PDB file of N, CA and C in Angstrom:
ATOM      1  N   MET K   1       5.247  15.538 -12.284  1.00 40.00           N
ATOM      2  CA  MET K   1       5.223  14.191 -11.764  1.00 40.00           C
ATOM      3  C   MET K   1       4.384  14.093 -10.504  1.00 40.00           C
ATOM      4  N   ALA K   2       3.404  14.898 -10.417  1.00 45.00           N
ATOM      5  CA  ALA K   2       2.549  14.859  -9.237  1.00 45.00           C
ATOM      6  C   ALA K   2       1.966  13.473  -9.051  1.00 45.00           C
ATOM      7  N   GLY K   3       2.060  12.974  -7.839  1.00 49.00           N
ATOM      8  CA  GLY K   3       1.493  11.676  -7.533  1.00 49.00           C
ATOM      9  C   GLY K   3       2.370  10.492  -7.881  1.00 49.00           C
ATOM     10  N   SER K   4       3.556  10.729  -8.407  1.00 53.00           N
ATOM     11  CA  SER K   4       4.399   9.609  -8.808  1.00 53.00           C
ATOM     12  C   SER K   4       5.105   8.963  -7.625  1.00 53.00           C
ATOM     13  N   ARG K   5       5.192   9.678  -6.533  1.00 69.00           N
ATOM     14  CA  ARG K   5       5.840   9.193  -5.324  1.00 69.00           C
ATOM     15  C   ARG K   5       7.305   8.832  -5.544  1.00 69.00           C
ATOM     16  N   TYR K   6       7.969   9.469  -6.485  1.00 73.00           N
ATOM     17  CA  TYR K   6       9.395   9.240  -6.698  1.00 73.00           C
ATOM     18  C   TYR K   6      10.145   9.835  -5.517  1.00 73.00           C
ATOM     19  N   LEU K   7      10.937   9.016  -4.853  1.00 78.00           N
ATOM     20  CA  LEU K   7      11.611   9.446  -3.625  1.00 78.00           C
ATOM     21  C   LEU K   7      13.120   9.526  -3.763  1.00 78.00           C
ATOM     22  N   GLY K   8      13.628   9.499  -4.976  1.00 85.00           N
ATOM     23  CA  GLY K   8      15.064   9.587  -5.199  1.00 85.00           C
ATOM     24  C   GLY K   8      15.622   8.317  -5.813  1.00 85.00           C
ATOM     25  N   ARG K   9      16.821   8.451  -6.371  1.00 89.00           N
ATOM     26  CA  ARG K   9      17.443   7.348  -7.107  1.00 89.00           C
ATOM     27  C   ARG K   9      17.646   6.099  -6.261  1.00 89.00           C
ATOM     28  N   ASP K  10      18.260   6.254  -5.104  1.00 91.00           N
ATOM     29  CA  ASP K  10      18.556   5.087  -4.261  1.00 91.00           C
ATOM     30  C   ASP K  10      17.285   4.371  -3.825  1.00 91.00           C
ATOM     31  N   ALA K  11      16.285   5.143  -3.430  1.00 89.00           N
ATOM     32  CA  ALA K  11      15.019   4.537  -3.008  1.00 89.00           C
ATOM     33  C   ALA K  11      14.348   3.832  -4.180  1.00 89.00           C
ATOM     34  N   TRP K  12      14.474   4.405  -5.393  1.00 90.00           N
ATOM     35  CA  TRP K  12      13.854   3.777  -6.557  1.00 90.00           C
ATOM     36  C   TRP K  12      14.547   2.454  -6.896  1.00 90.00           C
ATOM     37  N   ILE K  13      15.872   2.438  -6.855  1.00 93.00           N
ATOM     38  CA  ILE K  13      16.610   1.197  -7.132  1.00 93.00           C
ATOM     39  C   ILE K  13      16.254   0.138  -6.092  1.00 93.00           C
ATOM     40  N   THR K  14      16.120   0.541  -4.836  1.00 92.00           N
ATOM     41  CA  THR K  14      15.700  -0.397  -3.790  1.00 92.00           C
ATOM     42  C   THR K  14      14.314  -0.951  -4.106  1.00 92.00           C
ATOM     43  N   ALA K  15      13.410  -0.078  -4.549  1.00 91.00           N
ATOM     44  CA  ALA K  15      12.056  -0.520  -4.906  1.00 91.00           C
ATOM     45  C   ALA K  15      12.081  -1.483  -6.089  1.00 91.00           C
ATOM     46  N   VAL K  16      12.948  -1.227  -7.064  1.00 94.00           N
ATOM     47  CA  VAL K  16      13.077  -2.133  -8.210  1.00 94.00           C
ATOM     48  C   VAL K  16      13.574  -3.494  -7.740  1.00 94.00           C
ATOM     49  N   GLY K  17      14.624  -3.500  -6.921  1.00 95.00           N
ATOM     50  CA  GLY K  17      15.149  -4.764  -6.402  1.00 95.00           C
ATOM     51  C   GLY K  17      14.110  -5.545  -5.629  1.00 95.00           C
ATOM     52  N   ARG K  18      13.344  -4.853  -4.820  1.00 94.00           N
ATOM     53  CA  ARG K  18      12.284  -5.491  -4.039  1.00 94.00           C
ATOM     54  C   ARG K  18      11.192  -6.037  -4.966  1.00 94.00           C
ATOM     55  N   ALA K  19      10.816  -5.252  -5.959  1.00 93.00           N
ATOM     56  CA  ALA K  19       9.763  -5.675  -6.891  1.00 93.00           C
ATOM     57  C   ALA K  19      10.176  -6.913  -7.676  1.00 93.00           C
ATOM     58  N   LEU K  20      11.443  -7.023  -8.005  1.00 96.00           N
ATOM     59  CA  LEU K  20      11.911  -8.159  -8.802  1.00 96.00           C
ATOM     60  C   LEU K  20      11.852  -9.479  -8.043  1.00 96.00           C
ATOM     61  N   THR K  21      11.669  -9.426  -6.730  1.00 95.00           N
ATOM     62  CA  THR K  21      11.569 -10.656  -5.936  1.00 95.00           C
ATOM     63  C   THR K  21      10.122 -11.088  -5.715  1.00 95.00           C
ATOM     64  N   ARG K  22       9.171 -10.259  -6.126  1.00 93.00           N
ATOM     65  CA  ARG K  22       7.756 -10.593  -5.935  1.00 93.00           C
ATOM     66  C   ARG K  22       7.330 -11.710  -6.884  1.00 93.00           C
ATOM     67  N   ALA K  23       6.325 -12.458  -6.478  1.00 93.00           N
ATOM     68  CA  ALA K  23       5.809 -13.561  -7.301  1.00 93.00           C
ATOM     69  C   ALA K  23       5.285 -13.061  -8.645  1.00 93.00           C
ATOM     70  N   ASP K  24       4.588 -11.915  -8.641  1.00 93.00           N
ATOM     71  CA  ASP K  24       4.059 -11.400  -9.907  1.00 93.00           C
ATOM     72  C   ASP K  24       5.173 -10.977 -10.853  1.00 93.00           C
ATOM     73  N   ALA K  25       6.320 -10.572 -10.305  1.00 95.00           N
ATOM     74  CA  ALA K  25       7.455 -10.184 -11.145  1.00 95.00           C
ATOM     75  C   ALA K  25       7.998 -11.387 -11.905  1.00 95.00           C
ATOM     76  N   ARG K  26       8.062 -12.529 -11.252  1.00 94.00           N
ATOM     77  CA  ARG K  26       8.552 -13.730 -11.938  1.00 94.00           C
ATOM     78  C   ARG K  26       7.697 -14.030 -13.163  1.00 94.00           C
ATOM     79  N   GLN K  27       6.393 -13.855 -13.028  1.00 95.00           N
ATOM     80  CA  GLN K  27       5.498 -14.097 -14.154  1.00 95.00           C
ATOM     81  C   GLN K  27       5.721 -13.063 -15.261  1.00 95.00           C
ATOM     82  N   VAL K  28       5.832 -11.796 -14.892  1.00 95.00           N
ATOM     83  CA  VAL K  28       6.067 -10.731 -15.872  1.00 95.00           C
ATOM     84  C   VAL K  28       7.376 -10.980 -16.608  1.00 95.00           C
ATOM     85  N   LEU K  29       8.434 -11.308 -15.864  1.00 96.00           N
ATOM     86  CA  LEU K  29       9.741 -11.538 -16.479  1.00 96.00           C
ATOM     87  C   LEU K  29       9.717 -12.759 -17.388  1.00 96.00           C
ATOM     88  N   ALA K  30       9.018 -13.795 -16.978  1.00 96.00           N
ATOM     89  CA  ALA K  30       8.921 -15.001 -17.807  1.00 96.00           C
ATOM     90  C   ALA K  30       8.184 -14.697 -19.111  1.00 96.00           C
ATOM     91  N   LEU K  31       7.105 -13.944 -19.022  1.00 94.00           N
ATOM     92  CA  LEU K  31       6.347 -13.587 -20.223  1.00 94.00           C
ATOM     93  C   LEU K  31       7.152 -12.699 -21.166  1.00 94.00           C
ATOM     94  N   LYS K  32       8.031 -11.891 -20.611  1.00 93.00           N
ATOM     95  CA  LYS K  32       8.876 -11.004 -21.413  1.00 93.00           C
ATOM     96  C   LYS K  32      10.181 -11.686 -21.827  1.00 93.00           C
ATOM     97  N   ASP K  33      10.432 -12.884 -21.286  1.00 95.00           N
ATOM     98  CA  ASP K  33      11.672 -13.616 -21.554  1.00 95.00           C
ATOM     99  C   ASP K  33      12.892 -12.741 -21.244  1.00 95.00           C
ATOM    100  N   ILE K  34      12.897 -12.191 -20.025  1.00 96.00           N
ATOM    101  CA  ILE K  34      13.968 -11.287 -19.601  1.00 96.00           C
ATOM    102  C   ILE K  34      14.446 -11.679 -18.215  1.00 96.00           C
ATOM    103  N   ASP K  35      15.758 -11.614 -18.005  1.00 96.00           N
ATOM    104  CA  ASP K  35      16.344 -11.928 -16.702  1.00 96.00           C
ATOM    105  C   ASP K  35      16.238 -10.726 -15.767  1.00 96.00           C
ATOM    106  N   PRO K  36      16.050 -10.979 -14.472  1.00 97.00           N
ATOM    107  CA  PRO K  36      15.979  -9.864 -13.515  1.00 97.00           C
ATOM    108  C   PRO K  36      17.254  -9.027 -13.507  1.00 97.00           C
ATOM    109  N   GLU K  37      18.395  -9.651 -13.789  1.00 97.00           N
ATOM    110  CA  GLU K  37      19.664  -8.917 -13.807  1.00 97.00           C
ATOM    111  C   GLU K  37      19.670  -7.854 -14.904  1.00 97.00           C
ATOM    112  N   VAL K  38      19.049  -8.167 -16.039  1.00 98.00           N
ATOM    113  CA  VAL K  38      18.973  -7.197 -17.137  1.00 98.00           C
ATOM    114  C   VAL K  38      18.053  -6.044 -16.742  1.00 98.00           C
ATOM    115  N   VAL K  39      16.934  -6.364 -16.120  1.00 97.00           N
ATOM    116  CA  VAL K  39      16.006  -5.319 -15.668  1.00 97.00           C
ATOM    117  C   VAL K  39      16.711  -4.412 -14.659  1.00 97.00           C
ATOM    118  N   LEU K  40      17.449  -5.000 -13.744  1.00 97.00           N
ATOM    119  CA  LEU K  40      18.161  -4.201 -12.747  1.00 97.00           C
ATOM    120  C   LEU K  40      19.247  -3.348 -13.401  1.00 97.00           C
ATOM    121  N   ALA K  41      19.964  -3.893 -14.373  1.00 97.00           N
ATOM    122  CA  ALA K  41      20.996  -3.120 -15.078  1.00 97.00           C
ATOM    123  C   ALA K  41      20.379  -1.919 -15.791  1.00 97.00           C
ATOM    124  N   VAL K  42      19.252  -2.141 -16.450  1.00 97.00           N
ATOM    125  CA  VAL K  42      18.548  -1.049 -17.132  1.00 97.00           C
ATOM    126  C   VAL K  42      18.081  -0.017 -16.104  1.00 97.00           C
ATOM    127  N   ALA K  43      17.542  -0.477 -14.994  1.00 95.00           N
ATOM    128  CA  ALA K  43      17.064   0.432 -13.944  1.00 95.00           C
ATOM    129  C   ALA K  43      18.204   1.270 -13.370  1.00 95.00           C
ATOM    130  N   LEU K  44      19.353   0.656 -13.147  1.00 96.00           N
ATOM    131  CA  LEU K  44      20.496   1.391 -12.594  1.00 96.00           C
ATOM    132  C   LEU K  44      20.937   2.517 -13.524  1.00 96.00           C
ATOM    133  N   VAL K  45      21.026   2.221 -14.814  1.00 96.00           N
ATOM    134  CA  VAL K  45      21.431   3.255 -15.772  1.00 96.00           C
ATOM    135  C   VAL K  45      20.341   4.312 -15.899  1.00 96.00           C
ATOM    136  N   GLU K  46      19.105   3.863 -15.982  1.00 92.00           N
ATOM    137  CA  GLU K  46      17.981   4.800 -16.086  1.00 92.00           C
ATOM    138  C   GLU K  46      18.000   5.772 -14.894  1.00 92.00           C
ATOM    139  N   ALA K  47      18.188   5.250 -13.700  1.00 92.00           N
ATOM    140  CA  ALA K  47      18.202   6.088 -12.495  1.00 92.00           C
ATOM    141  C   ALA K  47      19.395   7.036 -12.483  1.00 92.00           C
ATOM    142  N   SER K  48      20.539   6.568 -12.941  1.00 94.00           N
ATOM    143  CA  SER K  48      21.732   7.414 -12.898  1.00 94.00           C
ATOM    144  C   SER K  48      21.647   8.581 -13.883  1.00 94.00           C
ATOM    145  N   TRP K  49      20.847   8.445 -14.919  1.00 92.00           N
ATOM    146  CA  TRP K  49      20.689   9.511 -15.906  1.00 92.00           C
ATOM    147  C   TRP K  49      19.404  10.316 -15.703  1.00 92.00           C
ATOM    148  N   ALA K  50      18.569   9.921 -14.762  1.00 88.00           N
ATOM    149  CA  ALA K  50      17.297  10.619 -14.534  1.00 88.00           C
ATOM    150  C   ALA K  50      17.524  11.945 -13.810  1.00 88.00           C
ATOM    151  N   THR K  51      16.577  12.844 -13.985  1.00 87.00           N
ATOM    152  CA  THR K  51      16.628  14.113 -13.259  1.00 87.00           C
ATOM    153  C   THR K  51      16.326  13.856 -11.782  1.00 87.00           C
ATOM    154  N   ASP K  52      16.499  14.875 -10.972  1.00 86.00           N
ATOM    155  CA  ASP K  52      16.174  14.743  -9.549  1.00 86.00           C
ATOM    156  C   ASP K  52      14.695  14.438  -9.332  1.00 86.00           C
ATOM    157  N   GLY K  53      13.863  14.784 -10.299  1.00 84.00           N
ATOM    158  CA  GLY K  53      12.435  14.497 -10.211  1.00 84.00           C
ATOM    159  C   GLY K  53      12.057  13.134 -10.760  1.00 84.00           C
ATOM    160  N   GLY K  54      13.050  12.374 -11.238  1.00 85.00           N
ATOM    161  CA  GLY K  54      12.775  11.028 -11.728  1.00 85.00           C
ATOM    162  C   GLY K  54      12.374  10.941 -13.183  1.00 85.00           C
ATOM    163  N   VAL K  55      12.733  11.932 -13.984  1.00 85.00           N
ATOM    164  CA  VAL K  55      12.401  11.909 -15.408  1.00 85.00           C
ATOM    165  C   VAL K  55      13.619  11.454 -16.202  1.00 85.00           C
ATOM    166  N   SER K  56      13.415  10.442 -17.028  1.00 87.00           N
ATOM    167  CA  SER K  56      14.477   9.920 -17.885  1.00 87.00           C
ATOM    168  C   SER K  56      14.105  10.153 -19.341  1.00 87.00           C
ATOM    169  N   THR K  57      15.034  10.701 -20.103  1.00 85.00           N
ATOM    170  CA  THR K  57      14.796  10.931 -21.527  1.00 85.00           C
ATOM    171  C   THR K  57      15.679  10.041 -22.392  1.00 85.00           C
ATOM    172  N   LEU K  58      16.308   9.037 -21.790  1.00 88.00           N
ATOM    173  CA  LEU K  58      17.149   8.125 -22.565  1.00 88.00           C
ATOM    174  C   LEU K  58      16.298   7.304 -23.527  1.00 88.00           C
ATOM    175  N   SER K  59      16.797   7.132 -24.726  1.00 89.00           N
ATOM    176  CA  SER K  59      16.116   6.278 -25.700  1.00 89.00           C
ATOM    177  C   SER K  59      16.500   4.821 -25.438  1.00 89.00           C
ATOM    178  N   HIS K  60      15.784   3.911 -26.076  1.00 90.00           N
ATOM    179  CA  HIS K  60      16.136   2.492 -25.955  1.00 90.00           C
ATOM    180  C   HIS K  60      17.557   2.261 -26.473  1.00 90.00           C
ATOM    181  N   SER K  61      17.908   2.923 -27.560  1.00 93.00           N
ATOM    182  CA  SER K  61      19.246   2.763 -28.140  1.00 93.00           C
ATOM    183  C   SER K  61      20.332   3.278 -27.200  1.00 93.00           C
ATOM    184  N   GLN K  62      20.086   4.419 -26.581  1.00 94.00           N
ATOM    185  CA  GLN K  62      21.059   4.957 -25.624  1.00 94.00           C
ATOM    186  C   GLN K  62      21.229   4.015 -24.441  1.00 94.00           C
ATOM    187  N   LEU K  63      20.114   3.507 -23.925  1.00 94.00           N
ATOM    188  CA  LEU K  63      20.185   2.567 -22.803  1.00 94.00           C
ATOM    189  C   LEU K  63      20.920   1.291 -23.200  1.00 94.00           C
ATOM    190  N   ALA K  64      20.687   0.819 -24.407  1.00 97.00           N
ATOM    191  CA  ALA K  64      21.375  -0.380 -24.888  1.00 97.00           C
ATOM    192  C   ALA K  64      22.882  -0.147 -24.911  1.00 97.00           C
ATOM    193  N   GLU K  65      23.281   1.000 -25.414  1.00 97.00           N
ATOM    194  CA  GLU K  65      24.706   1.326 -25.470  1.00 97.00           C
ATOM    195  C   GLU K  65      25.304   1.439 -24.065  1.00 97.00           C
ATOM    196  N   LEU K  66      24.588   2.087 -23.168  1.00 97.00           N
ATOM    197  CA  LEU K  66      25.096   2.305 -21.811  1.00 97.00           C
ATOM    198  C   LEU K  66      25.111   1.032 -20.963  1.00 97.00           C
ATOM    199  N   THR K  67      24.177   0.115 -21.211  1.00 97.00           N
ATOM    200  CA  THR K  67      24.125  -1.122 -20.420  1.00 97.00           C
ATOM    201  C   THR K  67      24.905  -2.260 -21.050  1.00 97.00           C
ATOM    202  N   GLY K  68      25.126  -2.183 -22.364  1.00 98.00           N
ATOM    203  CA  GLY K  68      25.778  -3.283 -23.062  1.00 98.00           C
ATOM    204  C   GLY K  68      24.826  -4.418 -23.406  1.00 98.00           C
ATOM    205  N   HIS K  69      23.535  -4.200 -23.195  1.00 98.00           N
ATOM    206  CA  HIS K  69      22.521  -5.199 -23.537  1.00 98.00           C
ATOM    207  C   HIS K  69      21.874  -4.818 -24.866  1.00 98.00           C
ATOM    208  N   PRO K  70      21.383  -5.801 -25.612  1.00 98.00           N
ATOM    209  CA  PRO K  70      20.725  -5.493 -26.890  1.00 98.00           C
ATOM    210  C   PRO K  70      19.503  -4.595 -26.689  1.00 98.00           C
ATOM    211  N   ARG K  71      19.221  -3.801 -27.705  1.00 96.00           N
ATOM    212  CA  ARG K  71      18.075  -2.891 -27.651  1.00 96.00           C
ATOM    213  C   ARG K  71      16.782  -3.652 -27.361  1.00 96.00           C
ATOM    214  N   SER K  72      16.642  -4.834 -27.927  1.00 96.00           N
ATOM    215  CA  SER K  72      15.427  -5.628 -27.694  1.00 96.00           C
ATOM    216  C   SER K  72      15.289  -6.018 -26.222  1.00 96.00           C
ATOM    217  N   SER K  73      16.403  -6.293 -25.562  1.00 97.00           N
ATOM    218  CA  SER K  73      16.368  -6.619 -24.129  1.00 97.00           C
ATOM    219  C   SER K  73      16.019  -5.391 -23.303  1.00 97.00           C
ATOM    220  N   VAL K  74      16.562  -4.248 -23.702  1.00 96.00           N
ATOM    221  CA  VAL K  74      16.256  -2.993 -23.007  1.00 96.00           C
ATOM    222  C   VAL K  74      14.763  -2.692 -23.114  1.00 96.00           C
ATOM    223  N   LEU K  75      14.206  -2.879 -24.292  1.00 94.00           N
ATOM    224  CA  LEU K  75      12.774  -2.642 -24.483  1.00 94.00           C
ATOM    225  C   LEU K  75      11.945  -3.553 -23.584  1.00 94.00           C
ATOM    226  N   ARG K  76      12.296  -4.834 -23.528  1.00 96.00           N
ATOM    227  CA  ARG K  76      11.548  -5.772 -22.681  1.00 96.00           C
ATOM    228  C   ARG K  76      11.719  -5.430 -21.206  1.00 96.00           C
ATOM    229  N   ALA K  77      12.921  -5.000 -20.813  1.00 96.00           N
ATOM    230  CA  ALA K  77      13.159  -4.611 -19.418  1.00 96.00           C
ATOM    231  C   ALA K  77      12.315  -3.396 -19.051  1.00 96.00           C
ATOM    232  N   ARG K  78      12.250  -2.423 -19.951  1.00 93.00           N
ATOM    233  CA  ARG K  78      11.440  -1.237 -19.682  1.00 93.00           C
ATOM    234  C   ARG K  78       9.956  -1.586 -19.601  1.00 93.00           C
ATOM    235  N   LEU K  79       9.505  -2.468 -20.465  1.00 92.00           N
ATOM    236  CA  LEU K  79       8.107  -2.905 -20.394  1.00 92.00           C
ATOM    237  C   LEU K  79       7.827  -3.597 -19.061  1.00 92.00           C
ATOM    238  N   ALA K  80       8.781  -4.391 -18.591  1.00 95.00           N
ATOM    239  CA  ALA K  80       8.621  -5.050 -17.289  1.00 95.00           C
ATOM    240  C   ALA K  80       8.523  -4.008 -16.178  1.00 95.00           C
ATOM    241  N   LEU K  81       9.356  -2.964 -16.232  1.00 94.00           N
ATOM    242  CA  LEU K  81       9.302  -1.908 -15.219  1.00 94.00           C
ATOM    243  C   LEU K  81       7.940  -1.207 -15.234  1.00 94.00           C
ATOM    244  N   VAL K  82       7.386  -1.000 -16.419  1.00 90.00           N
ATOM    245  CA  VAL K  82       6.057  -0.390 -16.524  1.00 90.00           C
ATOM    246  C   VAL K  82       5.013  -1.319 -15.917  1.00 90.00           C
ATOM    247  N   GLU K  83       5.058  -2.594 -16.289  1.00 92.00           N
ATOM    248  CA  GLU K  83       4.064  -3.551 -15.784  1.00 92.00           C
ATOM    249  C   GLU K  83       4.161  -3.752 -14.279  1.00 92.00           C
ATOM    250  N   LEU K  84       5.356  -3.570 -13.724  1.00 92.00           N
ATOM    251  CA  LEU K  84       5.536  -3.712 -12.278  1.00 92.00           C
ATOM    252  C   LEU K  84       5.194  -2.422 -11.530  1.00 92.00           C
ATOM    253  N   GLY K  85       4.791  -1.387 -12.263  1.00 88.00           N
ATOM    254  CA  GLY K  85       4.372  -0.137 -11.633  1.00 88.00           C
ATOM    255  C   GLY K  85       5.512   0.765 -11.215  1.00 88.00           C
ATOM    256  N   LEU K  86       6.681   0.593 -11.834  1.00 90.00           N
ATOM    257  CA  LEU K  86       7.853   1.363 -11.439  1.00 90.00           C
ATOM    258  C   LEU K  86       8.236   2.457 -12.430  1.00 90.00           C
ATOM    259  N   GLU K  87       7.570   2.490 -13.564  1.00 82.00           N
ATOM    260  CA  GLU K  87       7.916   3.455 -14.596  1.00 82.00           C
ATOM    261  C   GLU K  87       6.669   3.748 -15.411  1.00 82.00           C
ATOM    262  N   ASP K  88       6.511   5.000 -15.808  1.00 79.00           N
ATOM    263  CA  ASP K  88       5.408   5.418 -16.673  1.00 79.00           C
ATOM    264  C   ASP K  88       5.984   6.065 -17.920  1.00 79.00           C
ATOM    265  N   LEU K  89       5.309   5.889 -19.027  1.00 71.00           N
ATOM    266  CA  LEU K  89       5.643   6.597 -20.252  1.00 71.00           C
ATOM    267  C   LEU K  89       4.762   7.834 -20.294  1.00 71.00           C
ATOM    268  N   ALA K  90       5.363   9.007 -20.469  1.00 71.00           N
ATOM    269  CA  ALA K  90       4.596  10.253 -20.435  1.00 71.00           C
ATOM    270  C   ALA K  90       4.926  11.103 -21.652  1.00 71.00           C
ATOM    271  N   ALA K  91       3.921  11.762 -22.188  1.00 63.00           N
ATOM    272  CA  ALA K  91       4.117  12.686 -23.302  1.00 63.00           C
ATOM    273  C   ALA K  91       4.616  14.021 -22.775  1.00 63.00           C
ATOM    274  N   VAL K  92       5.427  14.671 -23.581  1.00 62.00           N
ATOM    275  CA  VAL K  92       5.918  15.995 -23.223  1.00 62.00           C
ATOM    276  C   VAL K  92       4.872  17.016 -23.674  1.00 62.00           C
ATOM    277  N   PRO K  93       4.339  17.819 -22.749  1.00 68.00           N
ATOM    278  CA  PRO K  93       3.319  18.807 -23.119  1.00 68.00           C
ATOM    279  C   PRO K  93       3.830  19.765 -24.196  1.00 68.00           C
ATOM    280  N   GLY K  94       3.030  19.952 -25.225  1.00 65.00           N
ATOM    281  CA  GLY K  94       3.387  20.891 -26.282  1.00 65.00           C
ATOM    282  C   GLY K  94       4.413  20.384 -27.271  1.00 65.00           C
ATOM    283  N   ALA K  95       4.808  19.123 -27.153  1.00 58.00           N
ATOM    284  CA  ALA K  95       5.807  18.560 -28.063  1.00 58.00           C
ATOM    285  C   ALA K  95       5.306  17.215 -28.585  1.00 58.00           C
ATOM    286  N   PRO K  96       4.405  17.247 -29.554  1.00 61.00           N
ATOM    287  CA  PRO K  96       3.830  16.000 -30.068  1.00 61.00           C
ATOM    288  C   PRO K  96       4.912  15.013 -30.512  1.00 61.00           C
ATOM    289  N   GLY K  97       4.717  13.765 -30.153  1.00 60.00           N
ATOM    290  CA  GLY K  97       5.662  12.722 -30.543  1.00 60.00           C
ATOM    291  C   GLY K  97       6.883  12.615 -29.656  1.00 60.00           C
ATOM    292  N   THR K  98       6.987  13.474 -28.657  1.00 60.00           N
ATOM    293  CA  THR K  98       8.123  13.440 -27.738  1.00 60.00           C
ATOM    294  C   THR K  98       7.650  12.893 -26.400  1.00 60.00           C
ATOM    295  N   CYS K  99       8.349  11.898 -25.906  1.00 61.00           N
ATOM    296  CA  CYS K  99       7.944  11.333 -24.618  1.00 61.00           C
ATOM    297  C   CYS K  99       9.167  11.091 -23.747  1.00 61.00           C
ATOM    298  N   HIS K 100       8.903  10.864 -22.495  1.00 61.00           N
ATOM    299  CA  HIS K 100       9.958  10.554 -21.539  1.00 61.00           C
ATOM    300  C   HIS K 100       9.425   9.509 -20.569  1.00 61.00           C
ATOM    301  N   ARG K 101      10.293   8.999 -19.742  1.00 69.00           N
ATOM    302  CA  ARG K 101       9.913   8.011 -18.737  1.00 69.00           C
ATOM    303  C   ARG K 101       9.920   8.684 -17.377  1.00 69.00           C
ATOM    304  N   GLU K 102       8.933   8.339 -16.561  1.00 74.00           N
ATOM    305  CA  GLU K 102       8.876   8.844 -15.196  1.00 74.00           C
ATOM    306  C   GLU K 102       9.030   7.665 -14.250  1.00 74.00           C
ATOM    307  N   LEU K 103      10.073   7.707 -13.442  1.00 69.00           N
ATOM    308  CA  LEU K 103      10.353   6.644 -12.489  1.00 69.00           C
ATOM    309  C   LEU K 103       9.465   6.850 -11.278  1.00 69.00           C
ATOM    310  N   ARG K 104       8.917   5.773 -10.733  1.00 66.00           N
ATOM    311  CA  ARG K 104       8.041   5.927  -9.571  1.00 66.00           C
ATOM    312  C   ARG K 104       8.087   4.667  -8.726  1.00 66.00           C
ATOM    313  N   HIS K 105       7.596   4.785  -7.513  1.00 56.00           N
ATOM    314  CA  HIS K 105       7.505   3.649  -6.598  1.00 56.00           C
ATOM    315  C   HIS K 105       6.126   3.046  -6.716  1.00 56.00           C
ATOM    316  N   TYR K 106       6.038   1.767  -6.521  1.00 52.00           N
ATOM    317  CA  TYR K 106       4.733   1.091  -6.571  1.00 52.00           C
ATOM    318  C   TYR K 106       4.062   1.211  -5.237  1.00 52.00           C
TER     319      TYR K 106
END
């Protein structure tokens, strides 16, 4: 995760909360038809299950089960986090078709 600037779970959740108040976030959320509360719920669960380095291997289905939100909402929330610069999708080296999420600060 070189260069991801992940500074820990609490700092990442703070960054997510701050990002959700930005003007560009309102546009991203509107285009995704997703409420900021759902994005924050997904972020909280994602952070609580992430490694100390900020790597999350939860699937959309697992996140849906853990948050109580539909899988489609979880997918849109994750896309919003990517578009806001808070999460990257990364391939696992040497494991074709396997990917994980890397949490980062914008």
